């Protein structure tokens, strides 16, 4: 297969990392489209003073049958493609020059029975070939800027090095061919997940721009002190990475906005540790009219205070 040989030859040549996207604006990221609640990009308030990333959730390498099965790297969009279509991607990016749109790969479950999505390549070489082709097609079709890696389930006895090489080489190729501008990973505090993502980070961390650590995976009732301890722990695990602070607007755990999340972020900012904020998810925030998004972006746009005064114009 000549194209596969070309892929592999390029991978051998690309031995150096690519710099993260540099911006003077603070970074805000938001997952969107996973829960079928008809949320649109245009529903979400966007502050022009932040760098804003929408992350489409999810592209999955499974069939869309009544009993989904793995396809060995052939990804398809499983987000709400009716409300988050190509035309909507182009429209939101044209209206807001500070907006970028990425897609997340994997996710937690698929189908009406919430079947777990596993990272399950039949053969790593074929998975990589299929993933390169199918992800390139989706990125180009939707005019996307980046990818996020959010596999959350791994087969018993799965090899972290296989995951690291498949995902690392995928990112390397997509960046080397300038198909994507940035890549992120979305680990959480669970032993199997951490083994896989830390293996990826150790081998290919120089290619990964952001670590979307799921701090909302910690216990409910997490307070500011514990959150800051968790943040420092994960910053050590992903040393040198841009670990983002996060919370969920669903019924997940972790430190919530009302529990002092922005106060904790303010301390991180004073210590020069804050690289940005992300939220799971716009779908869950819709019922509260995106108040969490407004407050988080207002905080990021302010120079130093968690109480910056009146909100800037949000559209």
Short mmCIF file of C-alpha atoms in Angstrom, two decimals:
data_model
loop_
_atom_site.label_atom_id
_atom_site.label_comp_id
_atom_site.label_asym_id
_atom_site.label_seq_id
_atom_site.Cartn_x
_atom_site.Cartn_y
_atom_site.Cartn_z
CA UNK A 1 0.00 0.00 0.00
CA UNK A 2 1.93 3.04 -1.23
CA UNK A 3 0.01 5.51 0.92
CA UNK A 4 0.76 3.53 4.06
CA UNK A 5 4.46 3.41 3.14
CA UNK A 6 4.38 7.18 2.65
CA UNK A 7 2.74 7.54 6.07
CA UNK A 8 5.39 5.45 7.79
CA UNK A 9 8.28 7.12 5.99
CA UNK A 10 7.06 10.52 7.13
CA UNK A 11 6.72 9.26 10.70
CA UNK A 12 10.39 8.26 10.67
CA UNK A 13 11.40 11.69 9.46
CA UNK A 14 9.38 13.61 12.03
CA UNK A 15 11.54 13.31 15.13
CA UNK A 16 10.97 16.76 16.61
CA UNK A 17 7.96 18.28 18.28
CA UNK A 18 5.77 21.06 17.03
CA UNK A 19 5.23 24.17 19.13
CA UNK A 20 1.86 24.76 20.72
CA UNK A 21 -0.36 27.45 19.29
CA UNK A 22 0.86 30.68 20.84
CA UNK A 23 -1.75 33.22 21.81
CA UNK A 24 -1.88 36.28 24.02
CA UNK A 25 -5.42 35.31 24.97
CA UNK A 26 -6.34 32.96 27.80
CA UNK A 27 -7.67 29.60 26.66
CA UNK A 28 -11.23 28.39 27.18
CA UNK A 29 -12.38 25.01 25.84
CA UNK A 30 -15.82 23.37 25.77
CA UNK A 31 -17.01 19.89 24.79
CA UNK A 32 -20.21 19.94 22.75
CA UNK A 33 -22.60 17.65 20.94
CA UNK A 34 -22.52 14.35 22.84
CA UNK A 35 -25.94 14.31 24.48
CA UNK A 36 -28.47 15.05 21.75
CA UNK A 37 -30.04 18.13 23.33
CA UNK A 38 -29.95 20.20 20.12
CA UNK A 39 -27.29 22.58 21.35
CA UNK A 40 -25.70 24.79 18.69
CA UNK A 41 -22.40 26.68 18.58
CA UNK A 42 -24.39 29.89 18.35
CA UNK A 43 -26.19 29.11 21.63
CA UNK A 44 -22.95 29.35 23.61
CA UNK A 45 -21.78 32.84 24.70
CA UNK A 46 -18.33 33.61 23.30
CA UNK A 47 -16.07 36.22 24.86
CA UNK A 48 -13.91 37.89 22.21
CA UNK A 49 -11.08 38.32 24.73
CA UNK A 50 -10.34 34.59 25.11
CA UNK A 51 -9.14 31.90 22.75
CA UNK A 52 -12.19 29.64 22.46
CA UNK A 53 -12.07 25.97 21.41
CA UNK A 54 -15.22 23.96 20.74
CA UNK A 55 -14.54 20.21 20.95
CA UNK A 56 -17.03 18.07 19.02
CA UNK A 57 -17.91 14.93 20.95
CA UNK A 58 -17.24 12.33 19.62
CA UNK A 59 -15.69 10.70 16.57
CA UNK A 60 -15.62 6.94 17.23
CA UNK A 61 -14.13 3.96 15.41
CA UNK A 62 -17.20 1.78 15.90
CA UNK A 63 -20.10 0.81 13.63
CA UNK A 64 -23.43 2.59 14.05
CA UNK A 65 -25.46 -0.65 14.16
CA UNK A 66 -27.78 -1.68 16.98
CA UNK A 67 -24.81 -3.61 18.42
CA UNK A 68 -21.80 -1.36 17.72
CA UNK A 69 -18.49 -3.10 17.06
CA UNK A 70 -14.94 -1.75 16.63
CA UNK A 71 -13.83 -0.86 13.09
CA UNK A 72 -10.06 -0.88 13.65
CA UNK A 73 -9.49 2.85 13.26
CA UNK A 74 -12.22 3.85 10.80
CA UNK A 75 -13.69 6.88 12.60
CA UNK A 76 -17.13 8.39 12.02
CA UNK A 77 -18.77 11.49 13.54
CA UNK A 78 -21.14 10.58 16.37
CA UNK A 79 -21.79 14.11 17.62
CA UNK A 80 -25.03 15.92 16.82
CA UNK A 81 -24.25 16.36 13.12
CA UNK A 82 -27.62 17.97 12.42
CA UNK A 83 -27.02 20.95 14.69
CA UNK A 84 -23.21 20.90 14.50
CA UNK A 85 -22.70 20.45 10.77
CA UNK A 86 -20.03 21.81 8.44
CA UNK A 87 -22.07 24.93 7.73
CA UNK A 88 -22.31 25.67 11.47
CA UNK A 89 -18.56 25.14 11.94
CA UNK A 90 -17.78 27.56 9.12
CA UNK A 91 -20.33 30.08 10.37
CA UNK A 92 -19.10 30.23 13.98
CA UNK A 93 -15.47 30.53 12.88
CA UNK A 94 -16.32 33.29 10.41
CA UNK A 95 -18.30 35.21 13.05
CA UNK A 96 -15.66 34.81 15.77
CA UNK A 97 -11.99 34.94 14.73
CA UNK A 98 -10.99 33.70 18.21
CA UNK A 99 -12.86 30.41 17.78
CA UNK A 100 -11.26 27.10 16.81
CA UNK A 101 -13.09 23.78 16.44
CA UNK A 102 -11.66 20.35 17.21
CA UNK A 103 -13.09 16.86 17.53
CA UNK A 104 -12.60 14.37 20.33
CA UNK A 105 -11.84 10.72 19.57
CA UNK A 106 -13.27 7.85 21.58
CA UNK A 107 -15.37 8.94 24.51
CA UNK A 108 -17.07 6.84 27.16
CA UNK A 109 -20.00 5.00 25.57
CA UNK A 110 -21.86 4.46 22.30
CA UNK A 111 -25.37 3.43 21.34
CA UNK A 112 -28.70 3.33 23.07
CA UNK A 113 -27.43 0.77 25.58
CA UNK A 114 -24.41 2.90 26.55
CA UNK A 115 -21.87 0.31 25.45
CA UNK A 116 -18.30 1.15 26.47
CA UNK A 117 -15.98 2.42 23.72
CA UNK A 118 -12.70 0.52 23.91
CA UNK A 119 -9.36 1.28 22.31
CA UNK A 120 -9.20 -2.03 20.51
CA UNK A 121 -6.96 -2.18 17.40
CA UNK A 122 -6.87 -5.51 15.58
CA UNK A 123 -3.38 -4.68 14.36
CA UNK A 124 -1.62 -1.42 15.24
CA UNK A 125 -0.31 -0.82 11.70
CA UNK A 126 -3.75 -1.21 10.11
CA UNK A 127 -5.41 0.83 12.87
CA UNK A 128 -2.95 3.66 12.24
CA UNK A 129 -3.46 3.54 8.47
CA UNK A 130 -7.26 3.60 8.85
CA UNK A 131 -7.18 6.30 11.51
CA UNK A 132 -4.98 8.58 9.41
CA UNK A 133 -7.29 8.26 6.41
CA UNK A 134 -10.63 8.54 8.23
CA UNK A 135 -9.60 11.38 10.57
CA UNK A 136 -8.06 13.33 7.71
CA UNK A 137 -11.34 13.00 5.81
CA UNK A 138 -13.40 14.26 8.77
CA UNK A 139 -11.03 17.14 9.59
CA UNK A 140 -11.05 18.35 6.01
CA UNK A 141 -14.80 17.84 5.55
CA UNK A 142 -15.62 19.86 8.69
CA UNK A 143 -12.79 22.40 8.46
CA UNK A 144 -11.48 21.41 11.91
CA UNK A 145 -8.37 22.71 13.64
CA UNK A 146 -7.39 19.92 16.00
CA UNK A 147 -8.12 16.63 17.72
CA UNK A 148 -8.57 15.53 21.31
CA UNK A 149 -7.89 12.00 22.54
CA UNK A 150 -10.53 10.79 25.01
CA UNK A 151 -10.42 6.99 25.02
CA UNK A 152 -11.60 5.96 28.50
CA UNK A 153 -11.73 2.16 28.28
CA UNK A 154 -9.02 -0.37 27.50
CA UNK A 155 -9.27 -4.13 27.10
CA UNK A 156 -7.96 -6.23 30.02
CA UNK A 157 -4.25 -6.72 29.56
CA UNK A 158 -4.04 -3.97 26.94
CA UNK A 159 -0.53 -2.73 26.26
CA UNK A 160 0.02 0.97 27.09
CA UNK A 161 2.91 1.10 24.62
CA UNK A 162 0.60 0.09 21.77
CA UNK A 163 -1.77 2.91 22.70
CA UNK A 164 1.15 5.33 22.97
CA UNK A 165 2.56 4.41 19.56
CA UNK A 166 -0.78 4.37 17.73
CA UNK A 167 -1.93 7.72 19.12
CA UNK A 168 1.52 9.34 19.11
CA UNK A 169 2.20 8.42 15.48
CA UNK A 170 -1.29 9.53 14.50
CA UNK A 171 -0.70 12.98 16.01
CA UNK A 172 2.78 13.12 14.51
CA UNK A 173 1.48 12.46 11.02
CA UNK A 174 -1.48 14.86 11.25
CA UNK A 175 0.73 17.65 12.53
CA UNK A 176 3.53 16.91 10.10
CA UNK A 177 1.15 17.15 7.16
CA UNK A 178 -0.43 20.28 8.70
CA UNK A 179 -3.82 18.58 8.76
CA UNK A 180 -4.29 19.76 12.36
CA UNK A 181 -2.88 22.71 14.30
CA UNK A 182 -3.12 21.28 17.81
CA UNK A 183 -3.79 18.10 19.76
CA UNK A 184 -4.90 17.39 23.31
CA UNK A 185 -5.46 14.40 25.56
CA UNK A 186 -8.19 13.90 28.16
CA UNK A 187 -6.98 11.52 30.90
CA UNK A 188 -8.65 11.03 34.28
CA UNK A 189 -7.64 9.64 37.66
CA UNK A 190 -8.07 5.89 37.17
CA UNK A 191 -5.17 3.46 37.19
CA UNK A 192 -5.65 1.82 33.78
CA UNK A 193 -6.36 5.13 32.05
CA UNK A 194 -3.37 6.78 33.67
CA UNK A 195 -0.99 3.98 32.65
CA UNK A 196 -1.97 4.43 29.01
CA UNK A 197 -1.92 8.22 28.93
CA UNK A 198 1.30 8.56 30.90
CA UNK A 199 2.96 6.10 28.51
CA UNK A 200 1.75 8.28 25.63
CA UNK A 201 2.96 11.42 27.37
CA UNK A 202 6.43 10.04 28.06
CA UNK A 203 7.00 9.06 24.43
CA UNK A 204 5.06 11.75 22.55
CA UNK A 205 4.32 14.54 25.03
CA UNK A 206 6.30 16.98 22.88
CA UNK A 207 3.51 16.68 20.26
CA UNK A 208 0.62 17.29 22.68
CA UNK A 209 -0.42 20.90 23.18
CA UNK A 210 -2.96 20.60 26.00
CA UNK A 211 -3.84 18.14 28.76
CA UNK A 212 -7.61 18.25 29.30
CA UNK A 213 -7.43 16.47 32.63
CA UNK A 214 -10.91 15.46 33.80
CA UNK A 215 -10.81 16.92 37.30
CA UNK A 216 -14.59 16.37 37.47
CA UNK A 217 -13.82 12.62 37.72
CA UNK A 218 -12.82 13.13 41.36
CA UNK A 219 -15.31 12.68 44.19
CA UNK A 220 -18.28 14.97 44.61
CA UNK A 221 -17.69 17.57 47.28
CA UNK A 222 -14.05 18.13 46.34
CA UNK A 223 -13.01 21.40 47.96
CA UNK A 224 -10.55 24.06 46.82
CA UNK A 225 -7.63 22.64 48.83
CA UNK A 226 -8.08 19.13 47.45
CA UNK A 227 -8.52 20.45 43.91
CA UNK A 228 -5.23 22.32 44.10
CA UNK A 229 -3.53 19.18 45.41
CA UNK A 230 -4.99 17.16 42.53
CA UNK A 231 -3.88 19.81 40.04
CA UNK A 232 -0.30 19.73 41.31
CA UNK A 233 -0.28 15.91 41.24
CA UNK A 234 -1.42 15.77 37.63
CA UNK A 235 0.98 18.53 36.64
CA UNK A 236 3.74 16.25 37.91
CA UNK A 237 2.34 13.27 35.99
CA UNK A 238 2.25 15.35 32.79
CA UNK A 239 5.34 17.38 33.58
CA UNK A 240 5.96 20.23 31.18
CA UNK A 241 2.44 20.04 29.77
CA UNK A 242 -0.30 22.64 29.70
CA UNK A 243 -2.67 21.00 32.17
CA UNK A 244 -6.03 22.78 32.05
CA UNK A 245 -8.35 23.26 35.02
CA UNK A 246 -11.79 21.77 34.52
CA UNK A 247 -15.24 21.22 35.97
CA UNK A 248 -18.47 19.64 34.82
CA UNK A 249 -21.87 21.27 34.51
CA UNK A 250 -23.51 17.85 34.76
CA UNK A 251 -23.90 15.69 37.85
CA UNK A 252 -20.23 14.70 37.92
CA UNK A 253 -17.83 15.24 40.80
CA UNK A 254 -14.83 17.45 41.40
CA UNK A 255 -14.77 21.09 42.42
CA UNK A 256 -17.81 22.93 41.11
CA UNK A 257 -18.11 26.57 40.12
CA UNK A 258 -20.25 27.33 43.18
CA UNK A 259 -17.74 25.54 45.42
CA UNK A 260 -14.86 27.89 44.67
CA UNK A 261 -13.52 26.73 41.30
CA UNK A 262 -12.66 30.23 40.09
CA UNK A 263 -11.04 31.09 43.43
CA UNK A 264 -8.82 28.03 42.96
CA UNK A 265 -8.05 29.13 39.40
CA UNK A 266 -7.17 32.58 40.65
CA UNK A 267 -4.57 31.02 42.97
CA UNK A 268 -3.21 28.96 40.07
CA UNK A 269 -2.97 32.12 37.98
CA UNK A 270 -1.08 33.97 40.72
CA UNK A 271 1.33 31.02 40.84
CA UNK A 272 1.62 31.10 37.00
CA UNK A 273 0.20 27.58 36.72
CA UNK A 274 -3.09 28.34 34.97
CA UNK A 275 -3.00 27.42 31.28
CA UNK A 276 -6.73 27.65 30.69
CA UNK A 277 -10.13 26.22 31.64
CA UNK A 278 -12.38 23.67 30.01
CA UNK A 279 -15.94 22.58 30.73
CA UNK A 280 -17.83 19.36 30.22
CA UNK A 281 -20.19 20.22 28.58
CA UNK A 282 -22.19 22.75 26.60
CA UNK A 283 -25.01 20.21 26.38
CA UNK A 284 -25.35 20.17 30.18
CA UNK A 285 -24.92 23.93 30.49
CA UNK A 286 -27.82 24.72 28.19
CA UNK A 287 -30.45 24.35 30.91
CA UNK A 288 -28.69 27.00 33.05
CA UNK A 289 -28.32 29.36 30.07
CA UNK A 290 -24.53 28.90 30.00
CA UNK A 291 -23.89 30.88 33.16
CA UNK A 292 -20.81 28.76 33.89
CA UNK A 293 -19.35 29.58 30.48
CA UNK A 294 -19.99 33.29 30.94
CA UNK A 295 -18.38 33.40 34.39
CA UNK A 296 -15.38 31.30 33.36
CA UNK A 297 -14.63 33.38 30.28
CA UNK A 298 -15.10 36.62 32.18
CA UNK A 299 -12.57 35.39 34.73
CA UNK A 300 -10.08 34.42 32.02
CA UNK A 301 -10.48 37.75 30.23
CA UNK A 302 -9.79 39.73 33.43
CA UNK A 303 -6.14 40.57 34.14
CA UNK A 304 -5.94 39.31 37.73
CA UNK A 305 -9.13 39.44 39.79
CA UNK A 306 -11.78 36.75 40.14
CA UNK A 307 -14.32 39.57 40.46
CA UNK A 308 -13.52 41.70 37.38
CA UNK A 309 -16.66 43.79 37.45
CA UNK A 310 -19.35 43.89 34.75
CA UNK A 311 -19.22 41.16 32.12
CA UNK A 312 -17.70 42.20 28.81
CA UNK A 313 -19.88 41.91 25.75
CA UNK A 314 -20.73 38.28 25.03
CA UNK A 315 -22.42 37.26 21.81
#
